[in-house]
Short mmCIF file of N, CA and C in Angstrom, two decimals:
data_model
loop_
_atom_site.label_atom_id
_atom_site.label_comp_id
_atom_site.label_asym_id
_atom_site.label_seq_id
_atom_site.Cartn_x
_atom_site.Cartn_y
_atom_site.Cartn_z
N UNK A 27 -33.56 33.99 -60.60
CA UNK A 27 -33.95 33.22 -59.01
C UNK A 27 -35.04 32.19 -58.77
N UNK A 28 -35.95 32.02 -59.76
CA UNK A 28 -37.24 30.84 -59.61
C UNK A 28 -36.53 29.77 -60.30
N UNK A 29 -35.92 29.36 -61.21
CA UNK A 29 -35.16 27.78 -60.90
C UNK A 29 -34.42 27.56 -59.80
N UNK A 30 -33.60 27.82 -59.36
CA UNK A 30 -32.68 27.83 -58.48
C UNK A 30 -33.15 27.37 -57.07
N UNK A 31 -34.77 28.06 -56.72
CA UNK A 31 -35.51 27.74 -55.59
C UNK A 31 -36.01 26.33 -55.75
N UNK A 32 -35.98 26.07 -56.98
CA UNK A 32 -36.29 24.26 -57.46
C UNK A 32 -35.03 23.35 -56.61
N UNK A 33 -34.09 24.22 -56.18
CA UNK A 33 -33.42 23.66 -55.32
C UNK A 33 -33.38 22.99 -53.74
N UNK A 34 -34.22 21.99 -53.10
CA UNK A 34 -33.92 21.25 -51.58
C UNK A 34 -33.07 22.89 -50.91
N UNK A 35 -31.90 23.50 -50.61
CA UNK A 35 -31.10 24.03 -49.72
C UNK A 35 -31.58 25.32 -50.66
N UNK A 36 -32.35 25.19 -51.13
CA UNK A 36 -32.16 27.33 -51.38
C UNK A 36 -33.73 27.26 -51.37
N UNK A 37 -34.60 26.67 -50.77
CA UNK A 37 -36.26 27.01 -50.62
C UNK A 37 -36.01 28.71 -49.34
N UNK A 38 -35.21 28.43 -48.46
CA UNK A 38 -35.25 29.70 -47.76
C UNK A 38 -34.76 30.88 -47.99
N UNK A 39 -35.79 32.11 -48.39
CA UNK A 39 -35.49 33.50 -49.55
C UNK A 39 -34.00 33.59 -49.15
N UNK A 40 -33.95 34.03 -47.76
CA UNK A 40 -32.49 34.68 -47.23
C UNK A 40 -31.31 34.20 -48.21
N UNK A 41 -30.98 32.05 -48.37
CA UNK A 41 -30.08 31.79 -48.27
C UNK A 41 -30.03 32.29 -49.88
N UNK A 42 -31.41 32.17 -50.47
CA UNK A 42 -31.62 31.92 -51.81
C UNK A 42 -30.82 33.32 -52.58
N UNK A 43 -30.97 34.23 -51.54
CA UNK A 43 -30.05 35.81 -52.01
C UNK A 43 -29.19 35.85 -51.67
N UNK A 44 -28.33 35.15 -50.97
CA UNK A 44 -26.67 34.80 -50.23
C UNK A 44 -26.04 34.53 -52.12
N UNK A 45 -26.87 33.07 -52.07
CA UNK A 45 -26.62 31.96 -53.11
C UNK A 45 -26.66 33.58 -54.46
N UNK A 46 -27.57 34.16 -54.71
CA UNK A 46 -27.82 34.97 -56.17
C UNK A 46 -26.37 36.36 -55.73
N UNK A 47 -25.87 36.61 -54.76
CA UNK A 47 -25.39 37.97 -54.44
C UNK A 47 -23.51 36.81 -54.83
N UNK A 48 -23.46 35.64 -54.15
CA UNK A 48 -22.13 35.07 -54.53
C UNK A 48 -22.20 34.95 -56.28
N UNK A 49 -22.93 34.46 -56.66
CA UNK A 49 -23.00 34.38 -58.33
C UNK A 49 -22.67 35.65 -59.25
N UNK A 50 -23.45 36.83 -58.33
CA UNK A 50 -22.88 37.85 -58.98
C UNK A 50 -21.66 38.34 -58.72
N UNK A 51 -21.18 38.06 -57.28
CA UNK A 51 -19.80 38.98 -57.12
C UNK A 51 -18.63 38.05 -57.09
N UNK A 52 -18.52 37.21 -57.12
CA UNK A 52 -17.83 36.38 -56.65
C UNK A 52 -17.32 35.58 -59.03
N UNK A 53 -15.62 36.27 -58.60
CA UNK A 53 -15.24 35.57 -60.44
C UNK A 53 -15.13 34.37 -60.87
N UNK A 54 -14.78 33.42 -59.76
CA UNK A 54 -14.60 31.51 -59.46
C UNK A 54 -16.53 31.38 -59.70
N UNK A 55 -17.64 31.56 -59.40
CA UNK A 55 -18.72 31.28 -59.39
C UNK A 55 -19.79 31.65 -60.46
N UNK A 56 -19.70 30.53 -61.50
CA UNK A 56 -21.23 30.83 -62.75
C UNK A 56 -22.16 30.36 -62.34
N UNK A 57 -23.09 30.79 -63.61
CA UNK A 57 -24.46 30.47 -63.38
C UNK A 57 -24.79 30.57 -64.60
N UNK A 58 -24.79 29.66 -65.61
CA UNK A 58 -25.26 29.00 -66.55
C UNK A 58 -26.66 28.59 -67.35
N UNK A 59 -27.62 29.64 -67.86
CA UNK A 59 -29.12 29.22 -67.68
C UNK A 59 -29.26 28.22 -69.27
N UNK A 60 -29.77 27.35 -69.27
CA UNK A 60 -30.54 26.93 -70.53
C UNK A 60 -31.56 27.41 -71.15
N UNK A 61 -32.13 27.41 -72.40
CA UNK A 61 -33.46 28.09 -72.74
C UNK A 61 -33.91 27.19 -74.06
N UNK A 62 -35.32 27.23 -73.99
CA UNK A 62 -35.42 26.43 -75.00
C UNK A 62 -36.33 27.62 -75.80
N UNK A 63 -36.36 27.69 -77.00
CA UNK A 63 -37.85 28.66 -77.41
C UNK A 63 -37.03 29.90 -76.86
N UNK A 64 -38.08 30.55 -75.97
CA UNK A 64 -38.12 31.84 -75.31
C UNK A 64 -37.71 31.73 -74.03
N UNK A 65 -38.19 29.95 -73.51
CA UNK A 65 -38.46 29.94 -72.25
C UNK A 65 -36.63 29.47 -71.21
N UNK A 66 -36.19 29.85 -70.36
CA UNK A 66 -34.95 29.58 -69.54
C UNK A 66 -35.48 28.14 -68.95
N UNK A 67 -35.27 26.81 -68.95
CA UNK A 67 -35.52 25.94 -68.28
C UNK A 67 -34.38 25.17 -67.54
N UNK A 68 -33.29 25.35 -67.54
CA UNK A 68 -32.50 25.42 -66.82
C UNK A 68 -31.77 25.88 -66.19
N UNK A 69 -31.06 25.64 -65.20
CA UNK A 69 -29.36 26.04 -64.81
C UNK A 69 -28.72 24.93 -64.17
N UNK A 70 -27.41 25.28 -64.44
CA UNK A 70 -26.06 25.03 -63.64
C UNK A 70 -24.97 26.43 -63.49
N UNK A 71 -24.92 25.77 -61.75
CA UNK A 71 -24.15 27.04 -61.28
C UNK A 71 -22.49 26.35 -60.57
N UNK A 72 -21.94 26.73 -61.07
CA UNK A 72 -20.55 26.22 -60.39
C UNK A 72 -19.13 27.09 -60.02
N UNK A 73 -18.55 26.61 -59.25
CA UNK A 73 -17.45 26.78 -59.09
C UNK A 73 -15.99 26.42 -59.36
N UNK A 74 -15.44 27.58 -60.02
CA UNK A 74 -14.16 27.10 -60.63
C UNK A 74 -12.84 27.50 -60.03
N UNK A 75 -11.63 26.15 -59.45
CA UNK A 75 -10.31 26.50 -59.53
C UNK A 75 -9.73 25.60 -60.53
N UNK A 76 -8.27 25.65 -59.86
CA UNK A 76 -6.91 25.32 -60.41
C UNK A 76 -7.75 24.02 -61.38
N UNK A 77 -7.92 23.61 -60.76
CA UNK A 77 -8.01 21.94 -61.09
C UNK A 77 -8.98 21.62 -61.32
N UNK A 78 -10.14 22.25 -60.94
CA UNK A 78 -11.44 21.69 -61.13
C UNK A 78 -12.55 22.44 -60.75
N UNK A 79 -13.69 21.96 -61.33
CA UNK A 79 -15.12 23.19 -61.13
C UNK A 79 -16.16 22.13 -60.08
N UNK A 80 -16.84 22.67 -59.41
CA UNK A 80 -17.85 22.22 -58.49
C UNK A 80 -19.10 22.58 -59.06
N UNK A 81 -20.24 21.56 -59.35
CA UNK A 81 -21.53 22.06 -60.05
C UNK A 81 -22.04 22.07 -58.29
N UNK A 82 -22.67 23.15 -58.32
CA UNK A 82 -23.30 23.55 -56.64
C UNK A 82 -24.57 23.56 -56.90
N UNK A 83 -24.65 23.98 -58.23
CA UNK A 83 -26.06 23.58 -59.03
C UNK A 83 -26.87 23.47 -59.76
N UNK A 84 -27.93 22.88 -60.26
CA UNK A 84 -28.67 21.76 -61.20
C UNK A 84 -29.72 22.09 -60.64
N UNK A 85 -30.80 22.74 -61.64
CA UNK A 85 -32.71 22.29 -61.51
C UNK A 85 -32.96 22.17 -62.78
N UNK A 86 -33.57 22.23 -63.44
CA UNK A 86 -34.79 21.95 -64.75
C UNK A 86 -35.82 22.56 -63.83
N UNK A 87 -36.47 22.76 -64.54
CA UNK A 87 -38.24 23.69 -64.82
C UNK A 87 -38.89 22.10 -64.04
N UNK A 88 -39.82 22.13 -63.42
CA UNK A 88 -40.40 20.55 -63.50
C UNK A 88 -40.85 19.95 -64.68
N UNK A 89 -41.71 20.97 -65.04
CA UNK A 89 -42.42 20.75 -66.41
C UNK A 89 -41.32 19.98 -67.31
N UNK A 90 -40.00 20.28 -67.95
CA UNK A 90 -39.21 19.75 -68.65
C UNK A 90 -38.33 18.30 -68.01
N UNK A 91 -38.58 18.11 -66.80
CA UNK A 91 -38.01 16.91 -66.21
C UNK A 91 -38.03 15.70 -66.90
N UNK A 92 -36.79 15.17 -66.95
CA UNK A 92 -37.38 13.27 -67.86
C UNK A 92 -36.96 13.74 -69.57
N UNK A 93 -36.86 14.83 -69.87
CA UNK A 93 -36.36 14.83 -71.27
C UNK A 93 -34.33 14.83 -71.34
N UNK A 94 -34.15 14.53 -70.55
CA UNK A 94 -32.49 14.97 -70.65
C UNK A 94 -31.83 15.98 -70.40
N UNK A 95 -32.89 17.08 -70.36
CA UNK A 95 -31.92 18.23 -70.27
C UNK A 95 -30.58 18.21 -69.14
N UNK A 96 -31.10 18.28 -68.11
CA UNK A 96 -30.05 18.20 -67.63
C UNK A 96 -28.91 17.31 -67.50
N UNK A 97 -29.04 16.19 -68.22
CA UNK A 97 -27.86 15.70 -68.97
C UNK A 97 -27.11 16.18 -69.67
N UNK A 98 -27.66 16.57 -70.56
CA UNK A 98 -27.19 17.49 -71.94
C UNK A 98 -26.67 18.94 -71.19
N UNK A 99 -27.01 19.62 -70.60
CA UNK A 99 -26.40 21.09 -69.50
C UNK A 99 -25.33 20.27 -69.49
N UNK A 100 -25.27 19.59 -68.51
CA UNK A 100 -23.82 19.07 -67.93
C UNK A 100 -22.52 18.46 -68.77
N UNK A 101 -23.42 17.81 -69.96
CA UNK A 101 -22.52 17.79 -70.85
C UNK A 101 -21.88 18.76 -71.82
N UNK A 102 -22.32 19.87 -71.87
CA UNK A 102 -21.75 21.28 -71.85
C UNK A 102 -20.96 22.24 -71.11
N UNK A 103 -21.26 21.94 -70.02
CA UNK A 103 -20.62 22.85 -69.03
C UNK A 103 -19.43 21.50 -69.23
N UNK A 104 -18.97 20.26 -69.24
CA UNK A 104 -17.58 19.70 -69.34
C UNK A 104 -17.31 19.79 -70.64
N UNK A 105 -17.75 20.29 -71.28
CA UNK A 105 -16.91 20.86 -72.82
C UNK A 105 -15.93 21.94 -72.61
N UNK A 106 -17.42 22.73 -72.18
CA UNK A 106 -16.65 24.44 -71.62
C UNK A 106 -15.32 24.24 -70.79
N UNK A 107 -15.51 23.47 -69.37
CA UNK A 107 -14.34 23.22 -68.79
C UNK A 107 -13.84 22.67 -69.22
N UNK A 108 -13.44 21.87 -69.74
CA UNK A 108 -12.70 20.87 -70.25
C UNK A 108 -11.35 21.52 -69.65
N UNK A 109 -9.79 20.86 -69.88
CA UNK A 109 -9.57 20.05 -69.01
C UNK A 109 -10.19 20.21 -67.67
N UNK A 110 -11.02 20.56 -67.25
CA UNK A 110 -10.73 20.15 -66.00
C UNK A 110 -11.80 19.35 -65.23
N UNK A 111 -11.39 18.82 -63.61
CA UNK A 111 -12.52 17.76 -63.28
C UNK A 111 -13.56 18.66 -62.78
N UNK A 112 -14.70 17.54 -62.77
CA UNK A 112 -15.94 17.62 -62.48
C UNK A 112 -16.16 17.07 -61.07
N UNK A 113 -16.37 18.09 -60.28
CA UNK A 113 -16.80 17.55 -58.81
C UNK A 113 -17.90 17.97 -58.50
N UNK A 114 -18.55 17.47 -57.21
CA UNK A 114 -20.00 17.81 -56.64
C UNK A 114 -20.00 18.33 -55.27
N UNK A 115 -21.35 19.03 -55.40
CA UNK A 115 -21.83 18.87 -53.83
C UNK A 115 -22.43 17.76 -53.07
N UNK A 116 -22.33 17.85 -52.11
CA UNK A 116 -23.36 16.59 -51.38
C UNK A 116 -24.47 16.79 -52.31
N UNK A 117 -25.67 17.95 -52.63
CA UNK A 117 -26.33 18.39 -52.82
C UNK A 117 -26.67 17.62 -54.23
N UNK A 118 -25.51 18.07 -54.59
CA UNK A 118 -25.60 17.91 -56.24
C UNK A 118 -25.19 16.17 -56.52
N UNK A 119 -24.34 15.57 -55.67
CA UNK A 119 -23.38 14.72 -56.30
C UNK A 119 -24.30 13.48 -56.45
N UNK A 120 -25.38 12.99 -56.23
CA UNK A 120 -26.84 11.86 -56.76
C UNK A 120 -26.66 11.94 -58.28
N UNK A 121 -26.43 13.49 -58.68
CA UNK A 121 -26.67 13.94 -60.10
C UNK A 121 -25.34 13.17 -61.03
N UNK A 122 -24.68 14.18 -60.66
CA UNK A 122 -23.43 13.55 -60.81
C UNK A 122 -23.09 12.12 -61.20
N UNK A 123 -23.25 11.74 -60.18
CA UNK A 123 -22.58 10.41 -60.15
C UNK A 123 -24.00 9.46 -61.36
N UNK A 124 -24.49 10.51 -61.88
CA UNK A 124 -25.51 9.10 -62.63
C UNK A 124 -25.48 9.69 -64.06
N UNK A 125 -25.03 11.24 -64.08
CA UNK A 125 -24.28 11.35 -65.26
C UNK A 125 -23.18 10.43 -65.62
N UNK A 126 -22.33 10.85 -64.51
CA UNK A 126 -20.91 9.63 -64.81
C UNK A 126 -21.11 8.44 -65.00
N UNK A 127 -22.21 7.40 -64.27
CA UNK A 127 -22.22 6.45 -64.89
C UNK A 127 -23.39 6.24 -65.78
N UNK A 128 -23.44 7.13 -66.58
CA UNK A 128 -24.70 7.42 -68.04
C UNK A 128 -22.88 6.99 -69.04
N UNK A 129 -22.73 8.18 -68.96
CA UNK A 129 -21.32 8.49 -70.00
C UNK A 129 -20.48 7.49 -69.39
N UNK A 130 -20.41 6.35 -68.85
CA UNK A 130 -19.38 5.39 -68.71
C UNK A 130 -20.24 3.79 -69.20
N UNK A 131 -21.12 4.08 -69.64
CA UNK A 131 -22.36 3.17 -70.04
C UNK A 131 -22.38 3.12 -72.04
N UNK A 132 -21.85 4.40 -72.57
CA UNK A 132 -21.53 4.72 -73.96
C UNK A 132 -20.44 3.86 -73.91
N UNK A 133 -19.52 4.68 -73.35
CA UNK A 133 -18.19 4.27 -74.36
C UNK A 133 -18.12 3.23 -74.58
#
C-alpha cells in the first residue's frame, strides 16, 4: 500500500483501501512490484481487456526517481502484455505519453 500512496489520487485511505481490494479481487487487474536488492521500489497497476491494457498506477519510491525505473517498468509490462495496446488514465497519461515519445526517439 505504501507505494500506491505516492499516487496523488490515492492519498485518501478509504480510496486506497478500495484500490487494493480491486487489485486483490478483480482478475483483470494486476499489480506488478519492482524490486532492487531486498527493497520494493516501484509498482505498476494495470487493468486488462481483450485488446488493450490500461496503466492505472505507476509509482517509484522518491529516493529512486530520476533513474529511469518508471520507464524500465513500462518497457517490461509492454513486453509482458504484447500485442495488447497500452492505454493510460487521466492520472497516468502524462507519464505514458513521455514514455511513448522516448520510445519513438530511440527508433
